[in-house]
Amino acid sequence: MKKTYLLAGGLSLLGVVAGANIATASEPANFENLIAVEPQHSQVSEAPPTANTIADASSTITSVNQLLADEKSMGQVTSVSQLSDVRPTDWAYQALASLVEKYGCIAGYPDGTFRGNRAATRYEMAAALNACLDVISDRFATKEDLAALQRLMNEFATELATLRGRMDNLEARTAALEATQFSTTTKLTATAVMSVQYGGRPSSANPSVSPVGPAPSNTNPTVIAAVLLSLNTSFTGTDLLQINLSTGNGGLDAISTYGLGLQTGSTLGAGDTFDNTVGPLPYFSPSQYYWSVIGPNVELDRLAYSFKPIQDITITAGPLFYPSDIIDKNSWANDGASDFGTYFFLNNPFIVPYAMNYLGGAGAAIEWNPKESPFTVRALYLAGEANRAASGIAPPSPGGGFAGDPFQASLELEYANRFGGGKNSYAVRLQGTYSKTYGIEARAGGINFELNLGRLGIFGRAGVASIPGGYFPGVSPLPFSDAPNGFGAAGMTAYNFMAGIGYKDLLVPGSVLAAAAGAPFINDAPNFAAGNNATQLNVEAFYKFPISDNISITPIFTAIINPNNTNGGGVISGQPILQGVIRTTFTF
């Protein structure tokens, strides 16, 4: 960078810019006005010199070499306050401040003074003026610069004209889109899922039985389709109104045909087909494919409004949304359109009961993330049959309404952070849920965790539920049980867990390979005639292969061992259920 400064000494701004009386100027000067003042003769006389004047000049006029030598003794200043003999009351104070702080072309003596009362020579004037002009020339284009720019404009005149035409066309198209767009505040998105599945059980000496009748060892291959349309509207930029519509072909997967988790209130006997089903939505996870039994009617799938009353708090309220919208999220196992395929691996069935996550409900939720810190608190209340004014839900009766069965109230504490230079991350979520779902009361606690080490992820969930036995007699969370024989007034304690491992960007960017295993309902209740003599184990693996940013194909394999907590030996087969799905997802 070029070193520029204004020589210190008896130099006034008026003398520098306009050549006015340098040694005795006594009137204040305005810097901006001085630029236009016509140069006048300075105190340095142009009359023929006498011997005395020549002698005086020899002692006062400094040569250029002397000036350059003096420069080394003068220090650059960045603020006029560094000059001890310059005061705010001096008439040239503002002008000096501008030269120092705006243009940087002034220097002081080593002792920190400016010596503004000292007379300036023509050499000092020339050096000072040249220093300031150097600064100005560095900041503004010269005639040569402008000429070069004009040559470039002439050379690229054709390209510039083409670009100008494209800009005009783009502005016209933008105006047309704004005039015909659907909404200035609403964005329409869609998810379409097409699946082909096949599954069943190996042949068995015992019949395969479901609560709705005998089921074959193997089922037919089926095609399952579903579509979700989302209208997302923001009125302020920090709020969100969600309106979702869903439909599909009502397709079933193989697991759905076996009625996992469904209950019965009849007495078991020879040839019993368990046709007395109570509670269509069980507490024991049914583990079916997420996109089963959607449609064929078009239904309201979500209607909720989220807003921020203050910066760190988000409130969501509405007549229909889901507990999994708020709590129990996990970046590896939470989205039935892009990762695991069955309900059990998407959410903890104790923290997000199947009945509530299948139905959704009316209610409110709050999320507090103080100052965008790693710590977040979430709480919610949802009622699954809030639209039902009359009682008569069986079971229980009475039920329904905003405060009646089914409902859940939940609290979640999350701590999530990054480490290793931001390449790795972890999250731990502690959870609690109190719920009543079709005759089953439960007080549950859980943990949800994930550890991401670059592309590798380790994740899981675990929960414990205390289920009292006196809430609704005759109803048990155990599949195929006949309460009180399989449940009793003392109630039970149940546990579940799920753990998995995943890897991203395998073979192609955007791909995900993951596998997990878990048990949905380990419990301390006694065995009974039809089962609870084993622990059901679910195993699932998938590989998401992206075709483009909007299309992915995901093969999914699911195995259920000891289904319904039975290993056979009675009227219920203990043979495993095996199912394969190829899921194609379109998002746009």
C-alpha positions as a printed Julia matrix, in Angstrom:
588×3 Matrix{Float64}:
   0.0     0.0     0.0
   1.31    3.5    -0.9
   2.38    5.52    2.13
   0.6     8.92    2.07
   0.5    11.7     4.61
   0.31   15.46    5.02
   3.52   17.05    6.26
   3.27   18.47    9.73
   4.39   21.94   10.49
   2.98   25.39   10.19
   0.57   24.2     7.43
  -3.02   25.29    7.52
  -5.71   23.56    5.44
  -6.49   26.8     3.62
  -2.89   27.08    2.5
  -2.72   23.44    1.41
  -5.76   23.48   -0.8
  -6.06   27.04   -1.97
  -2.64   28.55   -1.49
  -3.97   31.16    0.99
  -1.91   32.95    3.61
  -0.25   30.0     5.29
   1.52   31.59    8.2
  -1.12   34.01    9.43
  -4.51   32.66    8.3
  -6.86   33.51   11.11
 -10.36   32.86    9.81
 -11.99   29.42   10.08
 -12.24   27.5     6.79
 -14.79   25.01    5.51
 -13.05   22.05    3.87
 -15.67   21.42    1.23
 -15.81   25.06    0.16
 -12.03   25.31    0.02
 -11.86   22.91   -2.93
 -13.52   25.46   -5.22
 -11.57   28.52   -4.08
  -9.34   29.97   -6.77
  -5.66   29.78   -5.82
  -4.33   33.03   -4.43
  -0.83   34.2    -3.75
   0.6    32.93   -0.57
   2.72   34.77    1.86
   5.82   33.57   -0.01
   6.76   36.67   -2.0
   7.4    36.63   -5.72
   9.09   40.16   -5.73
  12.77   40.3    -6.72
  14.74   39.05   -3.77
  17.07   41.18   -1.76
  20.11   39.95    0.05
  18.18   39.72    3.32
  15.29   37.83    1.83
  17.64   35.41    0.14
  19.36   34.81    3.46
  16.03   34.28    5.18
  14.93   31.91    2.45
  18.08   29.9     2.74
  17.27   29.22    6.35
  13.59   28.5     5.94
  13.08   26.95    2.52
  13.68   23.2     2.65
  14.86   21.2    -0.3
  13.01   18.13   -1.54
  15.72   15.89   -0.13
  15.37   17.56    3.26
  11.63   17.03    3.14
  12.09   13.35    2.44
  14.48   13.15    5.34
  11.97   14.9     7.59
   9.28   12.38    6.64
  11.12    9.68    8.52
  10.89   11.71   11.71
   7.14   12.24   11.43
   4.74    9.56   12.55
   1.54    8.55   10.78
  -1.58    9.29   12.84
  -5.01    7.68   12.62
  -6.94   10.12   14.81
  -6.66   13.87   15.25
  -6.73   13.29   19.01
  -3.16   11.91   18.72
  -1.95   15.46   17.97
  -1.51   17.03   21.39
  -1.46   20.65   20.19
  -4.66   20.4    18.14
  -7.79   21.21   20.15
 -11.48   20.93   19.23
 -11.74   24.72   19.62
  -9.19   25.35   16.83
 -10.85   26.68   13.69
  -9.1    24.03   11.51
  -9.97   21.12   13.83
 -12.74   19.65   11.64
 -10.62   19.98    8.51
  -7.68   18.19   10.16
 -10.01   15.49   11.51
 -11.32   14.85    8.0
  -7.84   14.63    6.51
  -6.67   12.25    9.23
  -9.67    9.96    9.61
 -11.21   10.04    6.15
  -8.21   10.37    3.85
  -5.28    9.27    6.01
  -2.86   11.8     4.53
  -1.46   13.6     7.56
   1.46   13.01    9.9
   2.68   14.45   13.18
   6.04   15.09   14.72
   7.61   12.37   16.9
   6.65   14.35   20.0
   2.95   14.02   19.05
   2.47   17.61   17.9
   1.25   19.1    14.63
   2.77   22.62   14.95
  -0.02   24.29   13.04
   1.29   27.82   13.66
   4.51   27.2    11.79
   4.76   28.78    8.31
   4.77   26.36    5.37
   7.13   26.55    2.41
   6.11   25.86   -1.19
   7.95   22.54   -1.02
   5.85   21.53    2.0
   2.71   22.63    0.19
   3.62   20.55   -2.85
   4.42   17.44   -0.8
   1.24   17.72    1.27
  -1.0    18.31   -1.74
   0.61   15.41   -3.6
   0.02   13.08   -0.65
  -3.69   13.85   -0.53
  -4.03   13.61   -4.31
  -2.42   10.15   -4.19
  -5.13    9.03   -1.77
  -7.89   10.47   -3.94
  -6.48    8.91   -7.1
  -6.37    5.51   -5.38
 -10.07    5.78   -4.57
 -11.48    7.13   -7.81
 -11.18    6.03  -11.43
  -8.79    7.9   -13.71
  -9.48    8.94  -17.28
  -7.44    5.94  -18.41
  -9.67    3.64  -16.31
 -12.82    5.12  -17.82
 -11.38    4.76  -21.33
 -10.55    1.08  -20.69
 -14.08    0.49  -19.39
 -15.57    2.1   -22.49
 -13.44   -0.13  -24.73
 -14.7    -3.21  -22.89
 -18.31   -2.08  -23.21
 -17.83   -1.59  -26.95
 -16.14   -4.96  -27.34
 -18.92   -6.84  -25.5
 -21.81   -4.74  -26.77
 -23.51   -7.75  -28.4
 -23.28   -9.87  -25.27
 -24.54   -7.05  -23.08
 -27.51   -6.5   -25.37
 -28.34  -10.23  -25.26
 -28.1   -10.25  -21.47
 -30.32   -7.17  -21.24
 -32.92   -8.89  -23.41
 -32.86  -11.98  -21.25
 -33.34   -9.87  -18.13
 -36.32   -8.13  -19.7
 -37.81  -11.52  -20.65
 -37.24  -12.86  -17.14
 -38.95   -9.86  -15.59
 -41.93  -10.35  -17.9
 -42.21  -14.05  -17.04
 -41.9   -13.3   -13.34
 -44.69  -10.75  -13.58
 -46.88  -13.3   -15.4
 -46.24  -15.94  -12.72
 -47.04  -13.53   -9.92
 -50.3   -12.62  -11.65
 -51.41  -16.25  -12.06
 -49.83  -18.0    -9.06
 -51.94  -20.05   -6.68
 -51.08  -17.96   -3.63
 -48.46  -15.52   -2.46
 -48.41  -17.11    0.99
 -49.04  -20.85    0.34
 -46.73  -23.55   -0.99
 -48.13  -26.84   -2.3
 -45.99  -29.97   -1.81
 -46.83  -33.62   -2.39
 -45.58  -37.07   -1.41
 -46.67  -40.05   -3.51
 -45.73  -43.57   -2.41
 -46.15  -46.67   -4.56
 -45.26  -50.01   -2.97
 -45.22  -53.65   -3.99
 -45.06  -56.2    -1.17
 -45.15  -59.92   -0.61
 -44.94  -61.88    2.62
 -46.32  -64.57    4.88
 -45.3   -67.41    7.15
 -43.58  -70.71    6.51
 -45.87  -73.74    6.55
 -46.84  -74.83   10.04
 -48.73  -77.66   11.66
 -50.66  -75.11   13.68
 -53.12  -72.86   11.87
 -52.26  -69.22   11.48
 -55.02  -67.38   13.22
 -55.89  -63.7    13.49
 -58.58  -62.09   15.64
 -60.78  -61.73   12.58
 -60.53  -65.32   11.37
 -58.06  -67.86   10.0
 -55.19  -66.42    7.99
 -53.27  -68.38    5.34
 -49.64  -69.27    5.71
 -48.86  -66.99    2.79
 -50.73  -63.98    1.47
 -51.08  -62.56   -2.01
 -48.62  -60.02   -3.35
 -50.24  -56.6    -3.1
 -49.79  -53.11   -4.48
 -50.13  -50.3    -1.94
 -50.51  -46.68   -2.97
 -50.88  -43.47   -0.99
 -50.7   -39.74   -1.68
 -50.25  -36.83    0.72
 -50.91  -33.25   -0.41
 -49.61  -30.5     1.85
 -50.63  -26.86    1.77
 -48.1   -24.93    3.84
 -48.99  -21.3     4.48
 -47.02  -18.59    6.25
 -48.56  -15.21    6.98
 -45.67  -13.59    8.86
 -42.61  -15.6     7.88
 -42.31  -17.15   11.36
 -45.64  -19.02   11.43
 -46.96  -22.08    9.55
 -50.48  -23.27    8.78
 -50.44  -26.92    7.69
 -53.34  -28.45    5.75
 -52.74  -32.03    4.56
 -55.04  -34.27    2.55
 -54.47  -38.01    2.12
 -55.82  -40.77   -0.04
 -54.76  -44.16   -1.34
 -55.99  -47.51   -2.58
 -56.53  -49.0     0.91
 -53.93  -51.7     0.27
 -52.85  -54.16    2.97
 -49.46  -55.7     3.61
 -48.92  -59.24    4.81
 -48.28  -58.24    8.44
 -51.66  -56.47    8.61
 -53.54  -59.68    7.81
 -52.29  -61.38   10.99
 -53.73  -58.79   13.39
 -50.67  -58.35   15.57
 -51.49  -56.88   18.95
 -55.27  -57.12   18.64
 -57.21  -58.18   21.73
 -60.2   -60.4    22.44
 -62.77  -60.45   25.19
 -64.03  -63.98   24.6
 -63.1   -67.15   26.41
 -60.58  -69.12   24.42
 -61.69  -72.55   23.3
 -61.24  -75.12   20.58
 -61.83  -73.66   17.17
 -62.12  -70.1    18.55
 -61.52  -67.64   15.72
 -61.25  -64.59   18.01
 -64.05  -62.77   16.25
 -64.99  -60.82   19.4
 -62.48  -58.02   18.85
 -62.42  -55.18   21.32
 -60.4   -52.07   20.6
 -59.48  -51.75   16.92
 -56.29  -49.87   17.8
 -54.15  -51.85   20.27
 -51.51  -50.69   22.73
 -49.26  -53.6    21.69
 -47.63  -52.38   18.46
 -49.25  -54.03   15.42
 -45.98  -53.5    13.48
 -47.65  -53.21   10.09
 -46.4   -51.31    7.03
 -46.79  -47.57    7.47
 -48.7   -46.99    4.21
 -51.28  -49.77    4.7
 -55.0   -49.01    4.94
 -54.87  -45.45    3.55
 -57.82  -44.5     1.36
 -59.68  -44.9    -0.89
 -61.52  -41.8     0.4
 -59.86  -38.4     0.44
 -59.49  -37.4     4.08
 -58.15  -34.53    6.13
 -54.8   -35.77    7.37
 -53.51  -32.72    9.22
 -54.75  -29.25   10.2
 -52.53  -27.32   12.61
 -51.09  -23.85   13.08
 -47.62  -23.12   14.49
 -46.42  -19.69   15.57
 -43.79  -17.97   17.73
 -45.22  -15.7    20.45
 -41.61  -14.89   21.38
 -38.31  -15.76   19.74
 -37.46  -18.98   21.61
 -40.94  -20.54   21.87
 -43.04  -22.28   19.21
 -46.67  -23.17   19.87
 -48.64  -25.61   17.71
 -52.39  -26.03   18.02
 -55.1   -27.53   15.87
 -57.91  -30.05   15.49
 -55.71  -32.69   13.81
 -51.99  -33.37   14.08
 -49.83  -36.19   15.41
 -47.62  -36.68   18.48
 -44.75  -37.74   16.19
 -44.91  -34.27   14.61
 -43.58  -32.92   17.9
 -41.74  -35.6    19.89
 -39.7   -38.8    19.46
 -37.93  -37.68   16.31
 -34.8   -39.43   15.12
 -32.86  -38.63   11.96
 -32.43  -42.35   11.18
 -35.83  -43.77   12.13
 -38.8   -41.4    11.89
 -40.04  -41.04    8.3
 -42.1   -43.8     6.68
 -41.49  -42.26    3.26
 -37.69  -42.35    3.37
 -36.38  -44.73    6.05
 -37.91  -47.7     7.94
 -41.21  -49.08    6.7
 -43.13  -50.38    9.75
 -44.65  -48.5    12.68
 -42.55  -50.07   15.42
 -39.25  -48.72   14.06
 -40.62  -45.23   13.4
 -41.68  -44.41   16.98
 -41.59  -45.84   20.48
 -45.1   -47.32   20.99
 -45.05  -46.4    24.7
 -44.13  -42.73   24.12
 -46.23  -42.38   20.96
 -49.03  -44.98   21.36
 -50.08  -46.55   18.09
 -53.71  -45.49   18.5
 -52.71  -41.83   18.85
 -50.21  -41.83   16.02
 -52.64  -43.61   13.69
 -55.63  -41.41   14.47
 -53.92  -38.14   15.27
 -55.85  -35.78   17.5
 -56.83  -32.31   18.6
 -54.71  -30.43   21.05
 -51.71  -28.21   21.54
 -47.94  -28.47   21.83
 -45.18  -26.13   22.92
 -41.48  -26.17   22.13
 -38.87  -24.07   23.96
 -35.34  -23.76   22.58
 -33.6   -21.02   24.64
 -31.34  -18.86   22.44
 -30.98  -21.69   19.89
 -28.96  -23.65   22.44
 -28.51  -27.46   22.32
 -31.26  -27.82   24.95
 -34.93  -28.1    23.89
 -38.12  -28.8    25.89
 -41.3   -30.08   24.24
 -44.72  -30.79   25.71
 -48.07  -31.77   24.17
 -51.61  -32.9    24.81
 -53.71  -34.64   22.14
 -57.17  -36.23   22.2
 -57.81  -38.85   19.52
 -61.63  -38.71   19.49
 -62.05  -35.01   20.28
 -64.77  -34.69   17.64
 -67.07  -37.2    19.38
 -69.68  -35.49   21.56
 -71.6   -38.62   22.62
 -70.14  -41.46   24.65
 -70.28  -45.05   23.56
 -66.75  -45.84   22.4
 -66.21  -49.48   23.22
 -64.12  -49.75   25.18
 -64.34  -47.73   27.32
 -67.75  -46.23   27.8
 -68.09  -43.34   28.3
 -65.22  -42.08   26.22
 -64.23  -39.65   23.53
 -64.3   -35.88   23.6
 -61.38  -33.59   24.26
 -60.69  -34.99   27.74
 -61.72  -38.63   27.22
 -60.14  -41.86   26.05
 -58.14  -41.97   23.79
 -55.64  -39.22   24.71
 -52.01  -38.67   25.63
 -49.96  -36.04   27.48
 -46.2   -36.04   26.89
 -43.02  -34.24   27.88
 -39.64  -34.49   26.13
 -36.24  -33.04   27.08
 -33.64  -33.0    24.31
 -29.94  -32.21   24.28
 -28.33  -32.21   20.83
 -24.91  -30.92   19.82
 -22.01  -31.29   17.41
 -18.36  -32.18   17.94
 -15.26  -32.99   15.94
 -15.28  -29.74   14.01
 -18.97  -30.05   13.23
 -18.62  -33.33   11.33
 -20.14  -35.44   14.12
 -23.26  -34.99   16.23
 -25.33  -36.6    18.94
 -28.79  -36.21   20.45
 -30.37  -37.6    23.62
 -34.09  -37.26   24.35
 -35.66  -38.14   27.7
 -39.41  -38.7    27.46
 -42.52  -39.27   29.5
 -46.11  -40.04   28.41
 -49.37  -40.6    30.25
 -52.04  -42.12   28.01
 -55.39  -43.82   27.88
 -56.04  -45.67   24.64
 -59.18  -47.78   24.22
 -59.23  -49.17   27.73
 -55.47  -49.28   28.37
 -54.01  -46.8    30.84
 -50.22  -46.38   30.84
 -47.56  -44.27   32.51
 -44.43  -44.53   30.39
 -40.89  -43.21   30.29
 -38.41  -43.51   27.48
 -35.1   -42.53   25.92
 -34.32  -41.78   22.28
 -30.71  -41.38   21.14
 -28.57  -41.06   18.04
 -24.82  -40.75   17.49
 -23.61  -39.61   14.07
 -19.94  -40.18   13.26
 -19.58  -38.74    9.79
 -21.6   -41.04    7.54
 -22.06  -43.71   10.22
 -24.97  -43.57   12.63
 -25.92  -45.52   15.77
 -29.43  -44.98   17.06
 -32.14  -46.46   19.24
 -35.09  -46.13   21.58
 -36.13  -47.77   24.84
 -39.11  -47.47   27.13
 -40.83  -48.73   30.23
 -44.57  -48.58   30.94
 -46.57  -49.15   34.13
 -50.02  -50.45   33.15
 -52.55  -50.69   36.0
 -55.16  -53.41   35.79
 -58.25  -51.67   37.15
 -58.87  -48.97   34.54
 -61.22  -50.95   32.28
 -61.92  -54.55   33.31
 -61.83  -57.12   30.55
 -59.32  -55.3    28.4
 -55.66  -56.28   28.22
 -52.72  -54.98   26.2
 -51.63  -58.57   25.57
 -52.66  -60.0    22.18
 -55.32  -62.72   22.25
 -55.59  -62.49   26.03
 -58.81  -63.0    27.99
 -58.6   -60.65   30.96
 -58.38  -61.07   33.87
 -56.64  -64.39   33.17
 -53.83  -62.73   31.23
 -53.76  -59.42   33.04
 -55.32  -59.2    36.47
 -56.1   -56.3    38.77
 -52.45  -56.01   39.81
 -51.51  -54.76   36.36
 -48.12  -55.23   34.72
 -44.87  -53.56   33.82
 -43.78  -53.66   30.19
 -40.53  -52.79   28.45
 -39.45  -52.21   24.87
 -36.28  -51.41   22.98
 -35.0   -50.82   19.47
 -31.4   -50.33   18.33
 -29.89  -49.91   14.9
 -26.96  -48.87   12.78
 -26.9   -46.97    9.51
 -24.56  -45.63    6.84
 -25.17  -42.75    4.44
 -23.92  -42.14    0.89
 -23.08  -45.79    0.25
 -22.37  -46.29   -3.48
 -24.22  -43.1    -4.45
 -24.7   -39.72   -2.74
 -27.98  -39.45   -0.86
 -28.34  -43.19   -0.27
 -29.01  -44.68    3.18
 -28.42  -48.24    4.39
 -29.74  -49.11    7.85
 -30.82  -52.08    9.94
 -32.43  -52.37   13.37
 -33.88  -54.91   15.76
 -36.09  -54.63   18.83
 -38.78  -56.04   21.04
 -42.11  -54.15   21.26
 -43.58  -55.66   24.46
 -41.48  -57.45   27.07
 -43.67  -57.85   30.18
 -43.97  -59.49   33.58
 -47.54  -60.78   33.17
 -48.14  -64.54   33.48
 -48.53  -66.85   30.51
 -52.01  -67.85   29.39
 -53.59  -70.4    27.08
 -52.95  -68.58   23.81
 -49.58  -67.08   24.46
 -47.34  -64.6    26.27
 -44.88  -67.48   26.5
 -42.21  -65.77   24.4
 -40.99  -62.3    23.43
 -41.77  -60.91   19.99
 -38.67  -59.7    18.13
 -38.84  -57.38   15.12
 -35.97  -57.1    12.62
 -35.88  -54.71    9.67
 -33.39  -53.45    7.08
 -33.65  -51.06    4.15
 -31.54  -49.41    1.47
 -32.74  -46.09    0.1
 -31.46  -45.52   -3.42
 -32.05  -42.01   -4.8
 -32.89  -41.8    -8.51
 -32.98  -38.01   -8.38
 -33.65  -35.27   -5.85
 -37.37  -36.09   -6.07
 -37.48  -39.88   -6.6
 -36.12  -42.74   -4.5
 -36.52  -46.52   -4.51
 -36.21  -48.38   -1.2
 -36.18  -52.18   -0.77
 -37.3   -53.11    2.77
 -37.12  -56.5     4.49
 -39.02  -57.16    7.73
 -39.06  -60.25    9.93
 -41.23  -60.76   13.03
 -40.13  -63.64   15.26
 -42.46  -65.04   17.94
 -45.32  -62.8    16.75
 -47.81  -61.75   19.44
 -45.37  -62.93   22.13
 -45.98  -66.6    21.39
 -43.79  -69.44   20.16
 -46.7   -71.72   19.26
 -47.91  -74.79   21.05
 -51.55  -73.72   21.1
 -54.13  -72.5    18.64
 -51.83  -69.61   17.69
 -48.92  -70.33   15.37
 -45.49  -69.23   16.52
 -44.02  -69.22   13.05
 -42.28  -65.98   12.03
 -43.77  -63.51    9.57
 -41.51  -62.48    6.71
 -42.23  -59.54    4.4
 -40.46  -57.79    1.54
 -41.44  -54.37    0.19
 -40.18  -52.24   -2.67
 -41.19  -48.65   -1.94
 -40.98  -45.9    -4.54
 -41.33  -42.37   -3.2
 -41.97  -39.21   -5.2
 -41.67  -35.81   -3.51
 -42.44  -32.57   -5.3
